[in-house]
XYZ file of C-alpha atoms in Angstrom:
769
model
C 22.674 -14.288 -23.938
C 19.212 -13.367 -25.400
C 20.194 -9.966 -26.715
C 22.547 -7.938 -29.073
C 23.758 -4.775 -27.941
C 25.852 -2.102 -30.027
C 26.759 1.423 -29.504
C 27.565 4.510 -31.539
C 28.967 7.893 -30.764
C 29.337 10.273 -33.683
C 31.153 13.563 -32.815
C 31.501 16.319 -35.542
C 34.863 17.858 -36.487
C 33.777 21.353 -35.537
C 33.851 22.456 -31.834
C 30.658 21.495 -30.184
C 28.962 22.763 -26.882
C 28.296 19.540 -25.325
C 30.070 16.594 -23.794
C 28.942 12.996 -25.113
C 29.858 9.668 -23.791
C 28.607 6.077 -24.424
C 29.608 3.038 -22.250
C 28.726 -0.564 -22.544
C 30.169 -2.770 -19.859
C 32.264 -5.933 -20.764
C 32.008 -8.322 -17.870
C 33.369 -11.910 -17.954
C 30.785 -14.657 -18.966
C 29.956 -15.629 -15.460
C 28.876 -12.177 -14.173
C 27.034 -11.488 -17.577
C 25.166 -14.703 -17.138
C 24.138 -13.516 -13.601
C 23.503 -9.885 -13.983
C 23.487 -8.962 -17.629
C 25.147 -6.068 -19.345
C 25.335 -2.495 -17.882
C 25.388 0.651 -20.330
C 25.419 4.435 -19.931
C 24.614 7.014 -22.429
C 25.370 10.524 -21.330
C 25.229 13.907 -22.782
C 26.077 17.212 -21.008
C 25.221 20.602 -22.438
C 28.583 22.109 -21.462
C 32.240 21.775 -22.231
C 33.368 22.458 -18.732
C 36.265 19.983 -17.823
C 34.576 19.332 -14.366
C 31.671 17.613 -16.258
C 34.167 15.414 -18.128
C 35.418 14.409 -14.602
C 31.992 13.796 -13.387
C 30.988 11.504 -16.288
C 34.162 9.373 -15.809
C 33.579 9.072 -12.079
C 29.927 8.084 -12.735
C 30.806 5.329 -15.155
C 33.540 3.823 -13.066
C 31.272 4.041 -9.942
C 28.052 2.630 -11.348
C 30.233 -0.197 -12.930
C 31.929 -0.989 -9.684
C 28.903 -0.945 -7.561
C 26.820 -3.124 -9.744
C 29.238 -5.863 -10.636
C 31.266 -5.929 -7.363
C 27.888 -6.336 -5.340
C 28.341 -9.457 -3.159
C 24.664 -10.191 -3.802
C 25.447 -11.208 -7.451
C 27.388 -14.260 -6.138
C 24.453 -15.345 -4.415
C 21.928 -14.514 -6.951
C 21.722 -17.992 -8.799
C 21.425 -19.558 -5.394
C 18.874 -17.367 -3.714
C 15.877 -16.892 -5.917
C 14.736 -13.893 -4.040
C 17.704 -11.685 -5.372
C 16.562 -10.155 -8.541
C 18.564 -8.130 -11.220
C 16.422 -5.234 -10.640
C 17.074 -5.101 -6.915
C 20.679 -5.250 -7.396
C 20.601 -2.493 -9.890
C 18.451 -0.364 -7.637
C 20.938 -0.944 -4.802
C 23.925 0.015 -7.120
C 22.077 3.314 -8.135
C 21.386 4.075 -4.378
C 24.970 3.688 -3.724
C 26.039 5.647 -6.829
C 23.902 8.654 -5.806
C 25.524 8.573 -2.359
C 29.130 8.292 -3.747
C 28.256 11.142 -6.387
C 27.174 13.457 -3.773
C 30.351 12.682 -1.827
C 32.486 13.255 -4.881
C 30.841 16.524 -5.763
C 31.400 17.680 -2.185
C 34.878 16.593 -2.033
C 35.720 18.055 -5.148
C 33.961 21.268 -4.639
C 32.076 20.865 -7.879
C 28.711 22.673 -8.344
C 26.419 21.189 -11.207
C 23.221 22.302 -12.885
C 21.012 19.141 -13.149
C 19.011 20.899 -15.945
C 21.862 20.472 -18.449
C 22.480 16.646 -17.622
C 20.962 14.171 -19.944
C 22.102 10.713 -18.656
C 20.614 7.164 -19.092
C 21.876 4.117 -17.044
C 20.571 0.602 -17.588
C 20.912 -3.186 -17.545
C 19.799 -5.490 -20.083
C 19.566 -9.254 -18.702
C 18.065 -11.762 -21.067
C 15.046 -9.954 -22.552
C 14.346 -7.990 -19.471
C 15.440 -4.147 -19.402
C 15.864 -1.998 -16.206
C 16.859 1.527 -16.698
C 16.738 5.157 -15.251
C 16.781 8.383 -17.414
C 17.743 11.918 -16.342
C 17.046 14.667 -18.856
C 16.072 14.753 -22.517
C 17.521 11.428 -23.761
C 15.145 9.227 -25.763
C 13.927 5.754 -25.112
C 12.417 4.308 -28.160
C 10.689 0.844 -28.449
C 10.351 -0.693 -31.893
C 7.820 -3.561 -32.021
C 5.461 -5.395 -34.365
C 1.897 -4.229 -34.361
C -1.061 -5.948 -36.075
C -3.203 -3.827 -38.276
C -6.897 -4.430 -39.064
C -6.191 -6.257 -42.176
C -4.185 -8.796 -40.025
C -0.722 -7.987 -41.214
C 2.266 -7.124 -38.900
C 3.933 -3.665 -39.331
C 6.778 -2.251 -37.068
C 6.018 0.777 -35.004
C 7.943 2.997 -32.728
C 6.703 3.991 -29.214
C 8.537 6.826 -27.313
C 8.710 5.420 -23.825
C 9.937 8.852 -22.467
C 6.863 10.604 -23.454
C 4.408 7.816 -22.614
C 5.544 7.713 -18.768
C 6.773 11.269 -18.518
C 10.416 10.427 -17.616
C 11.569 13.837 -18.309
C 9.136 15.245 -15.616
C 11.339 13.913 -13.093
C 14.010 16.670 -14.110
C 12.134 19.229 -12.376
C 12.268 17.352 -8.967
C 15.973 16.240 -9.367
C 18.341 17.227 -6.660
C 22.029 17.041 -6.659
C 21.969 14.682 -3.886
C 19.680 12.142 -5.802
C 20.184 12.443 -9.458
C 18.803 8.955 -10.292
C 15.433 8.147 -8.682
C 12.914 6.568 -11.039
C 13.735 3.064 -12.174
C 11.854 1.746 -15.226
C 11.485 -2.047 -15.564
C 10.221 -3.988 -18.517
C 10.604 -6.604 -21.148
C 11.415 -6.142 -24.846
C 9.000 -8.224 -27.022
C 10.334 -11.017 -29.137
C 12.207 -9.614 -32.168
C 11.801 -6.287 -30.726
C 14.375 -3.419 -30.504
C 15.099 -0.792 -27.894
C 17.068 2.261 -29.031
C 18.520 4.820 -26.715
C 19.629 8.051 -28.237
C 20.266 11.848 -27.337
C 17.735 14.338 -28.073
C 19.132 15.237 -31.402
C 19.164 11.946 -33.195
C 15.347 11.501 -33.794
C 15.238 15.028 -35.234
C 17.382 14.024 -38.133
C 16.065 10.476 -38.862
C 12.366 9.910 -39.207
C 10.573 6.968 -37.614
C 10.183 5.265 -40.995
C 14.007 5.639 -41.769
C 14.879 4.134 -38.339
C 12.279 1.071 -38.858
C 13.600 0.401 -42.384
C 17.226 0.461 -41.160
C 17.009 -1.271 -37.838
C 14.290 -4.096 -38.627
C 16.220 -5.021 -42.074
C 19.837 -4.974 -40.998
C 21.581 -6.810 -38.204
C 22.283 -4.447 -35.224
C 26.059 -3.693 -35.898
C 25.162 -3.167 -39.711
C 22.023 -0.951 -38.650
C 24.249 1.144 -36.434
C 26.837 1.616 -39.090
C 24.132 2.547 -41.597
C 22.666 5.092 -39.135
C 26.273 6.517 -38.815
C 26.831 7.042 -42.690
C 23.259 8.484 -43.073
C 23.830 11.046 -40.145
C 27.256 11.693 -41.537
C 25.843 13.024 -44.625
C 23.129 14.895 -43.156
C 24.872 17.039 -40.592
C 28.352 17.726 -39.587
C 27.786 20.085 -36.433
C 25.742 18.103 -33.917
C 26.917 15.136 -31.914
C 24.920 11.765 -31.870
C 24.907 8.876 -29.315
C 23.225 5.757 -29.708
C 22.746 2.283 -27.934
C 20.762 -0.315 -29.827
C 19.565 -3.411 -28.225
C 17.801 -6.374 -29.884
C 15.869 -9.251 -28.215
C 16.982 -12.518 -29.761
C 15.057 -14.769 -27.469
C 13.350 -17.571 -29.242
C 14.723 -16.639 -32.721
C 16.399 -19.409 -34.662
C 17.892 -17.117 -37.082
C 19.473 -13.920 -35.556
C 19.752 -12.150 -39.004
C 16.376 -10.423 -39.989
C 15.669 -10.375 -43.678
C 12.945 -8.297 -45.424
C 9.784 -10.073 -45.952
C 8.829 -10.638 -49.705
C 5.556 -11.614 -51.212
C 4.825 -15.308 -50.977
C 5.662 -17.036 -54.229
C 5.652 -20.677 -55.305
C 9.162 -21.517 -54.063
C 11.047 -24.144 -52.050
C 10.146 -22.251 -48.848
C 6.214 -22.467 -49.563
C 6.591 -26.143 -50.510
C 8.231 -26.709 -47.156
C 5.487 -24.828 -45.374
C 2.839 -26.822 -47.189
C 4.690 -29.888 -46.226
C 4.657 -28.942 -42.670
C 0.812 -28.311 -42.877
C 0.272 -31.847 -44.528
C 2.376 -33.281 -41.806
C 0.313 -31.870 -38.915
C -2.794 -33.162 -40.666
C -1.415 -36.686 -40.956
C -0.055 -36.489 -37.368
C -3.697 -35.842 -36.356
C -5.397 -38.658 -38.396
C -2.615 -41.158 -36.862
C -3.358 -40.290 -33.176
C -5.277 -43.269 -31.503
C -8.633 -42.463 -30.464
C -8.098 -43.521 -27.019
C -5.238 -41.058 -26.147
C -6.115 -37.647 -24.477
C -6.576 -34.883 -27.338
C -5.011 -31.797 -25.710
C -6.247 -29.681 -28.572
C -9.744 -30.654 -28.073
C -9.517 -30.236 -24.182
C -8.034 -26.746 -24.820
C -11.111 -25.788 -27.103
C -13.553 -27.329 -24.428
C -11.881 -25.005 -21.905
C -11.856 -21.934 -23.944
C -15.701 -22.426 -24.622
C -16.310 -22.569 -20.815
C -14.197 -19.392 -20.092
C -16.175 -17.601 -22.906
C -19.390 -18.435 -21.044
C -18.265 -17.398 -17.715
C -16.265 -14.085 -18.682
C -18.661 -11.252 -19.533
C -18.763 -9.778 -22.977
C -17.571 -6.395 -21.580
C -14.372 -7.911 -20.287
C -14.004 -9.720 -23.668
C -14.200 -6.488 -25.748
C -11.700 -4.817 -23.356
C -9.194 -7.758 -23.596
C -9.432 -7.646 -27.358
C -8.827 -3.984 -27.416
C -5.864 -4.221 -25.240
C -4.443 -7.058 -27.218
C -4.413 -4.577 -30.436
C -1.891 -2.527 -28.721
C 0.977 -4.387 -28.338
C 2.944 -1.578 -26.462
C 0.457 -1.398 -23.661
C 1.423 -5.175 -22.873
C 5.038 -4.268 -22.406
C 5.290 -3.346 -18.821
C 7.883 -0.602 -19.434
C 6.470 1.833 -16.829
C 7.295 3.208 -13.390
C 7.460 0.541 -10.764
C 4.301 0.559 -8.526
C 4.163 -0.446 -5.015
C 3.345 -4.271 -4.664
C 0.790 -3.598 -2.185
C -0.837 -0.255 -3.415
C -4.391 0.488 -2.579
C -5.189 0.826 -6.310
C -3.876 -2.722 -6.649
C -5.966 -4.145 -3.780
C -9.070 -2.447 -5.031
C -8.422 -3.746 -8.611
C -7.853 -7.354 -7.508
C -11.002 -7.126 -5.319
C -13.033 -5.865 -7.983
C -11.757 -8.428 -10.507
C -12.309 -11.336 -8.036
C -15.762 -10.335 -7.174
C -16.670 -9.820 -10.886
C -15.471 -13.141 -11.664
C -17.142 -14.850 -8.638
C -20.471 -13.320 -9.425
C -20.290 -14.409 -13.055
C -19.304 -17.909 -12.023
C -22.153 -17.980 -9.413
C -24.658 -16.928 -12.260
C -23.444 -19.543 -14.618
C -23.778 -22.173 -12.090
C -27.192 -20.923 -10.998
C -28.445 -20.784 -14.609
C -27.178 -24.295 -15.266
C -28.904 -25.780 -12.166
C -32.184 -24.021 -12.625
C -32.631 -24.967 -16.307
C -33.725 -28.514 -16.183
C -32.981 -29.344 -19.701
C -29.408 -28.048 -19.589
C -29.028 -29.799 -16.141
C -30.264 -32.958 -17.519
C -28.017 -32.714 -20.569
C -24.960 -32.111 -18.307
C -25.931 -35.069 -16.144
C -26.213 -37.353 -19.283
C -22.833 -36.119 -20.612
C -21.000 -36.516 -17.301
C -22.574 -40.126 -16.890
C -21.421 -41.023 -20.464
C -17.849 -39.745 -19.773
C -17.610 -41.782 -16.589
C -18.896 -44.918 -18.465
C -16.414 -44.230 -21.263
C -13.504 -43.739 -18.944
C -14.236 -47.060 -17.135
C -14.564 -48.904 -20.529
C -11.392 -47.199 -21.380
C -9.391 -48.295 -18.239
C -10.718 -51.828 -18.517
C -9.655 -52.024 -22.203
C -6.197 -51.036 -21.154
C -6.057 -53.363 -18.361
C -7.395 -56.437 -20.243
C -5.328 -55.445 -23.373
C -2.160 -55.442 -21.102
C -3.099 -58.745 -19.625
C -3.761 -60.404 -23.108
C -0.533 -58.948 -24.579
C 1.548 -60.185 -21.575
C 0.093 -63.735 -21.947
C 0.672 -63.981 -25.657
C 4.409 -63.085 -25.102
C 6.898 -65.915 -25.758
C 9.457 -66.973 -22.917
C 11.947 -64.932 -24.743
C 9.726 -61.943 -24.921
C 8.721 -62.176 -21.076
C 12.578 -62.341 -20.179
C 13.326 -59.218 -22.575
C 10.309 -57.420 -20.965
C 11.433 -58.229 -17.384
C 15.123 -57.152 -18.212
C 13.620 -53.988 -19.734
C 11.460 -53.368 -16.718
C 14.541 -53.876 -14.490
C 16.668 -51.645 -16.514
C 13.950 -48.891 -16.495
C 13.851 -49.193 -12.484
C 17.640 -49.088 -12.281
C 17.854 -46.089 -14.648
C 15.074 -44.278 -12.684
C 16.841 -44.895 -9.420
C 20.166 -43.928 -10.834
C 18.832 -40.582 -12.239
C 16.948 -39.807 -8.802
C 20.232 -40.553 -6.897
C 22.289 -38.238 -9.377
C 19.640 -35.595 -9.003
C 19.615 -35.967 -5.291
C 23.381 -35.828 -5.093
C 23.376 -32.688 -7.332
C 20.797 -30.924 -5.006
C 22.660 -31.841 -1.997
C 25.865 -30.502 -3.415
C 24.128 -27.294 -4.465
C 22.716 -26.887 -1.029
C 26.160 -27.585 0.524
C 27.760 -24.855 -1.893
C 25.057 -22.487 -0.865
C 25.595 -23.308 2.860
C 29.338 -22.988 2.633
C 29.086 -19.712 0.530
C 26.567 -18.272 3.161
C 28.812 -19.149 6.191
C 31.681 -17.473 4.464
C 29.744 -14.443 3.754
C 28.539 -14.106 7.463
C 32.124 -14.897 8.694
C 33.445 -12.092 6.329
C 30.801 -9.644 7.853
C 31.603 -10.850 11.465
C 35.278 -10.134 10.909
C 34.371 -6.691 9.406
C 32.378 -6.067 12.642
C 35.502 -6.992 14.813
C 37.503 -4.328 12.758
C 34.641 -1.973 13.133
C 34.609 -2.305 16.959
C 38.296 -1.998 17.131
C 38.138 1.313 15.385
C 34.990 2.503 16.952
C 32.858 2.534 13.560
C 29.691 1.844 15.518
C 27.375 2.985 12.567
C 28.805 0.439 10.192
C 28.785 -2.357 12.799
C 25.033 -1.769 13.331
C 24.417 -2.153 9.519
C 26.577 -5.350 9.263
C 24.699 -6.794 12.432
C 21.291 -6.149 10.741
C 22.641 -7.828 7.391
C 23.717 -10.832 9.346
C 20.331 -11.190 11.175
C 18.674 -11.119 7.748
C 20.952 -13.774 6.481
C 20.475 -16.125 9.577
C 16.855 -16.112 8.650
C 17.581 -17.964 5.520
C 20.094 -20.218 7.249
C 19.544 -23.976 6.756
C 18.951 -26.043 9.823
C 18.506 -29.504 8.266
C 21.586 -31.245 9.790
C 23.401 -31.401 12.979
C 26.460 -29.684 11.403
C 24.269 -26.880 10.187
C 22.694 -26.507 13.529
C 26.105 -26.448 15.244
C 27.409 -23.965 12.797
C 24.308 -21.718 13.331
C 24.769 -21.784 16.990
C 28.435 -20.844 16.685
C 27.658 -17.850 14.375
C 24.611 -16.863 16.405
C 26.517 -16.932 19.732
C 29.243 -14.625 18.147
C 26.595 -12.427 16.902
C 25.142 -11.996 20.404
C 28.806 -11.261 21.844
C 29.388 -8.683 19.163
C 25.653 -7.138 19.646
C 26.506 -7.068 23.320
C 29.680 -5.097 22.661
C 28.142 -2.454 20.521
C 25.135 -2.303 23.038
C 27.800 -1.807 26.002
C 26.661 -4.804 27.806
C 28.416 -5.986 30.986
C 27.327 -9.623 31.508
C 27.704 -10.937 35.066
C 27.743 -14.666 34.949
C 27.938 -15.306 38.667
C 26.667 -12.383 41.082
C 27.671 -12.990 44.750
C 24.735 -13.892 46.924
C 25.050 -12.047 50.287
C 22.105 -13.387 51.856
C 18.737 -15.113 51.476
C 15.964 -13.855 53.667
C 14.094 -17.278 53.173
C 16.767 -18.631 55.574
C 15.449 -16.462 58.395
C 11.653 -16.769 57.608
C 10.197 -19.307 55.344
C 7.460 -16.844 54.503
C 9.690 -13.978 53.674
C 8.886 -11.867 50.696
C 10.870 -8.532 50.632
C 9.849 -6.039 48.207
C 12.681 -3.266 48.336
C 15.968 -2.598 49.815
C 18.006 0.526 50.727
C 21.670 0.968 52.074
C 22.298 2.820 55.164
C 25.716 2.803 56.819
C 27.146 -0.713 56.112
C 23.722 -2.222 56.476
C 20.868 -3.062 53.754
C 17.616 -2.874 54.896
C 14.569 -5.003 53.203
C 10.920 -4.317 53.788
C 8.549 -7.184 53.884
C 5.010 -5.582 54.104
C 3.291 -8.949 54.053
C 5.088 -10.140 57.320
C 5.229 -6.573 58.672
C 8.801 -6.755 58.995
C 12.056 -4.911 58.038
C 15.013 -7.329 57.697
C 18.556 -5.862 58.523
C 21.570 -7.324 56.640
C 25.056 -6.384 57.935
C 27.537 -6.282 55.117
C 30.440 -6.890 57.226
C 29.463 -10.392 58.351
C 26.102 -11.155 56.251
C 24.127 -11.435 59.433
C 20.457 -11.177 59.062
C 18.087 -9.824 61.706
C 14.324 -8.838 61.828
C 12.923 -5.512 62.890
C 9.340 -5.395 63.891
C 6.755 -3.737 66.175
C 3.596 -5.532 67.005
C 2.088 -2.414 68.529
C 2.654 -0.527 65.224
C -0.243 -0.685 62.434
C 1.786 -1.268 59.206
C -0.041 -1.617 55.842
C 2.559 -0.808 53.382
C 6.304 -0.209 53.360
C 7.066 1.254 49.974
C 9.533 3.760 48.523
C 12.343 3.929 51.420
C 14.249 7.040 51.584
C 17.014 8.440 53.770
C 17.174 11.657 55.497
C 20.548 13.409 56.638
C 20.694 11.397 59.570
C 20.357 8.115 57.649
C 16.812 7.359 59.125
C 14.727 5.546 56.638
C 11.269 6.761 55.761
C 8.613 4.394 54.125
C 5.439 5.399 52.341
C 2.452 3.458 53.928
C -1.415 3.688 53.154
C -2.094 6.441 55.510
C 0.962 7.842 56.939
C 4.869 7.644 56.705
C 6.725 4.820 58.823
C 10.093 5.997 60.114
C 12.843 3.491 60.976
C 15.373 5.084 63.453
C 18.792 4.006 62.622
C 20.273 4.223 65.890
C 17.574 2.516 67.946
C 16.116 0.425 64.908
C 12.507 1.329 66.155
C 9.490 2.051 64.070
C 7.376 5.242 64.338
C 4.183 6.269 62.588
C 4.115 9.947 61.327
C 0.845 11.243 60.216
C 0.737 13.756 57.252
C -2.515 15.717 56.749
C -3.036 16.190 53.041
C -6.117 15.771 50.864
C -4.153 13.886 48.000
C -1.966 11.640 50.269
C -3.540 8.597 48.691
C -2.165 9.679 45.322
C 1.437 9.533 46.525
C 3.579 6.822 44.916
C 7.077 7.793 45.816
C 8.885 9.804 48.364
C 12.405 11.252 48.604
C 14.349 13.415 51.362
C 16.363 16.354 50.269
C 17.569 19.186 52.412
C 15.566 18.188 55.207
C 12.320 18.213 53.188
C 9.971 15.546 52.133
C 9.153 15.369 48.352
C 6.027 13.259 47.416
C 5.096 12.356 43.797
C 1.461 12.527 42.873
C 1.095 11.568 39.212
C -2.601 11.933 38.839
C -2.434 15.452 40.377
C 0.503 16.292 37.861
C 2.362 17.475 41.109
C 5.168 16.964 43.574
C 4.103 18.128 46.992
C 6.900 19.344 49.288
C 6.685 19.212 53.092
C 9.013 20.787 55.667
C 10.024 18.387 58.403
C 10.029 19.271 62.275
C 10.476 16.934 65.134
C 7.740 14.283 64.430
C 5.749 15.875 61.823
C 5.644 17.231 58.208
C 4.126 20.587 57.525
C 3.539 23.578 55.186
C 2.570 21.441 52.106
C 3.579 23.280 48.758
C 2.915 22.279 45.348
C 6.464 22.372 43.908
C 6.011 21.921 40.021
C 5.042 25.168 38.225
C 4.611 23.668 34.434
C 1.592 21.808 33.348
C 3.263 18.441 32.715
C 1.664 14.919 32.243
C 2.785 12.672 34.856
C 0.225 9.939 34.346
C 2.848 7.221 33.590
C 5.313 8.467 36.174
C 6.568 5.601 38.297
C 9.621 6.857 40.530
C 11.857 9.734 41.193
C 15.022 10.920 42.813
C 16.764 14.160 43.592
C 20.337 15.320 43.421
C 19.491 18.984 43.349
C 17.440 18.469 40.361
C 14.359 16.316 40.478
C 14.306 13.562 37.973
C 10.790 11.712 37.294
C 11.059 8.377 35.620
C 7.944 7.246 33.335
C 7.263 3.488 33.046
C 7.866 3.794 29.211
C 11.619 4.804 29.876
C 11.133 8.551 29.370
C 13.069 10.613 32.014
C 11.939 14.074 32.959
C 14.315 16.610 34.697
C 13.079 19.690 36.672
C 14.917 22.494 38.092
C 13.201 25.012 40.566
C 9.699 23.495 39.631
C 10.560 24.165 35.731
C 10.853 21.245 33.241
C 14.238 21.128 31.563
C 15.149 19.930 28.072
C 16.548 16.446 28.821
C 16.777 13.262 26.816
C 18.365 9.870 27.585
C 21.063 8.597 24.996
C 19.971 5.647 22.595
C 19.935 2.316 24.077
C 20.095 -1.266 22.408
C 17.486 -2.744 22.926
C 15.369 0.269 23.378
C 14.261 1.166 26.912
C 10.537 0.598 26.908
C 9.801 -0.473 30.410
C 11.478 1.198 33.390
C 10.781 0.754 37.085
C 13.171 2.685 39.283
C 15.490 5.518 39.171
C 18.623 6.301 41.572
C 20.532 9.498 41.321
C 21.652 11.355 44.598
C 24.076 14.148 45.191
C 26.764 11.851 46.073
C 26.485 9.921 42.780
C 28.093 10.659 39.417
C 25.550 8.658 37.423
C 21.942 8.070 36.876
C 20.693 4.262 37.296
C 17.432 2.945 35.966
C 16.295 -0.583 36.650
C 14.457 -2.471 33.805
C 12.828 -5.477 35.502
C 11.234 -6.888 32.220
C 14.564 -6.614 30.301
C 16.539 -8.103 33.408
C 19.061 -5.251 33.269
C 20.287 -2.061 34.870
C 21.215 0.884 32.821
C 23.688 3.646 33.584
C 23.770 7.071 32.175
C 25.997 10.037 33.145
C 24.174 13.378 34.452
C 24.077 14.685 30.876
C 21.965 11.741 29.705
C 24.792 9.877 27.699
C 24.541 6.035 27.838
C 27.380 4.385 29.736
C 26.595 0.750 29.692
C 24.013 -1.928 30.941
C 24.456 -4.757 33.514
C 22.699 -8.063 32.636
C 22.794 -11.579 34.254
C 21.002 -14.867 33.691
C 20.775 -14.802 37.434
C 18.285 -11.851 37.318
C 15.234 -14.078 37.176
C 13.052 -12.165 39.712
C 14.444 -8.639 40.025
C 12.610 -6.378 42.684
C 14.882 -3.544 43.561
C 18.509 -2.319 43.663
C 20.774 0.068 45.459
C 24.345 1.396 44.669
C 27.428 2.397 46.670
C 29.649 4.292 44.306
C 32.097 4.813 47.083
C 32.754 1.010 47.275
C 32.007 0.587 43.554
C 29.325 -1.923 44.314
C 25.718 -2.536 43.258
C 23.251 -4.537 45.240
C 20.209 -6.204 43.836
C 17.105 -7.879 45.363
C 16.366 -10.803 43.376
C 13.433 -12.937 44.565
C 14.460 -13.273 48.309
C 18.156 -12.881 47.878
C 20.530 -9.998 48.055
C 23.002 -10.185 44.939
C 26.286 -8.164 44.718
C 28.155 -7.285 41.687
C 31.041 -4.984 40.719
C 30.457 -1.457 39.519
C 32.840 -1.966 36.405
C 31.975 1.502 35.058
C 33.630 2.891 38.144
C 36.569 0.692 37.929
C 37.340 -2.842 39.331
C 37.406 -3.774 42.903
C 37.522 -7.242 44.637
C 34.300 -8.457 45.968
């Protein structure tokens, strides 16, 4: 613990108009070593009992949120976890809890009367947030022009405008700005309410705090204030940085006299000089090396930068990074780093250029370098020859002792290496066990959340588990096995929250490759206990009887068939296909093919067709329209542009009709139209999000909307209001092409590659396949 922290609250005997409270946490030794000490200094300019209740709740909440944070346990094992991050997280949770508390207790507060400071001291690092008019004073040593060091006080609240945040403070977020910094060696940080600095001058504070130990200093301040005023309350928290100090008690410096201490100082100086004289000439002189490097840097660094650095070094408080935390990748930082890099690079290039172009300097450097190389070679030879000579002159006893020493040294090195390796392995094992326990704990919480329908909390926990798995070690077989186990459970839980119905073994009804080795069906449609699959390459329509899984082929060599896209049923269950220049009809009764010509200028723009109420609707995305035709015996007439709004349909890919017309875009967006007008309609959230869509089915007879996602290998189900119901996935969906649904029989059929697969529609209830 590299700090001392003391507190003082001085309340007058007379009635006051404010509430004052000072709190310094007292965690156990382990928690203090990991997270430091939390402190709160609060003054509220009101005597309302509700504000006393507010302060008590705030202190207990921030103390719990900070020290009970699970990340503190992992902090010494995961270097990325910093105290400032844990403190900021605790403040965020406290803001949320405080807003809930005020709402539940129906307490209305005025932020302008709140003066609250919350902070954490860890080693010599300080992190705090300030609301209102409390003072944050830094006491540090500053060198004067004469070279002597005097203590000064810097008001941090004025320097970084902490009190400006009061104007933007809301009841929902009282604590927003976090100040991070380090206290200088033998420095002090003083937090007070606004009144205290008005009664004690800076000189009085410096004389008291820098002379006396912290506890005595606070007592002296108490005595002084008690004599000055008896009407105003005072609150103080004093922190002293003791890092690197051998003697924690600070005494007044007195003029140096001829004493025992000065004699010791002179003796130390003489010892340093003697040590320098006794250093062998062959050893590396690090002081000389440092001097050489300093001279080189002085030549490279321009004078403008030197003067700036000297100027900055004179102001000690500017070196203390007690300021608002900036974005680590801000534009200003990038520009500043780039400017500095370019400046140093240019000066280095200039220095090298001057050296190379100056023949005398270059020759001098070459001579010096060559001399250094020769001296180094000679030095190495001397060491080698000296060692050989020394070893040859050893007696037999000396050689034995030397060999014993070497063996012992090797054994000691091996032993220390082994011990360090064991310690590292044990530490890694402990980290691994703690990480597994933490993940398992979160997975148990997810199970409970799924049981009680707490989807929001489950999603947060799943995200945290995903982040923890990134740091999961995979060095041993045991770790890999544990990772697979945890990851598999995570996938199962993710599927539960994502409402996934996984079909491991869908039933294969037929494979058209068995009828024709060149079969390549592209779509399917269900019509009266038969599934029809069109194969435009072979100019064939395959018929699959569901009663006996018998496959037959329908073709007509006299008909010119270019395409067989977008199958659709009319009221008589005849099937209509969209071809290149016409419509191809498959008569259900006779299973014969007929070409029907449609005369329309934009026929080539049609990408999908659907029958509804004996009318043919054709989707033309490039024209932003749906063209409707009336059906007569063997032709379509009376073309009408059905959409009345100006709607972007460039990404439209499929449509279906249930009284309303649904147009599906390839990005997953679904548009709903009624009587030619676009309605406000939106599909519910899906995990993972729907970004690639291929086909929609939604008829009058069906209760649900079905959307096929070929890239995601899934079929999504929504109700007619857009609410997400579930999604069907299977590892067997390796080449999905199309699907059709029979809600009456509670079955879904898929065209996968050249096979027809069948699964139960579990969202409609179970049924035997």
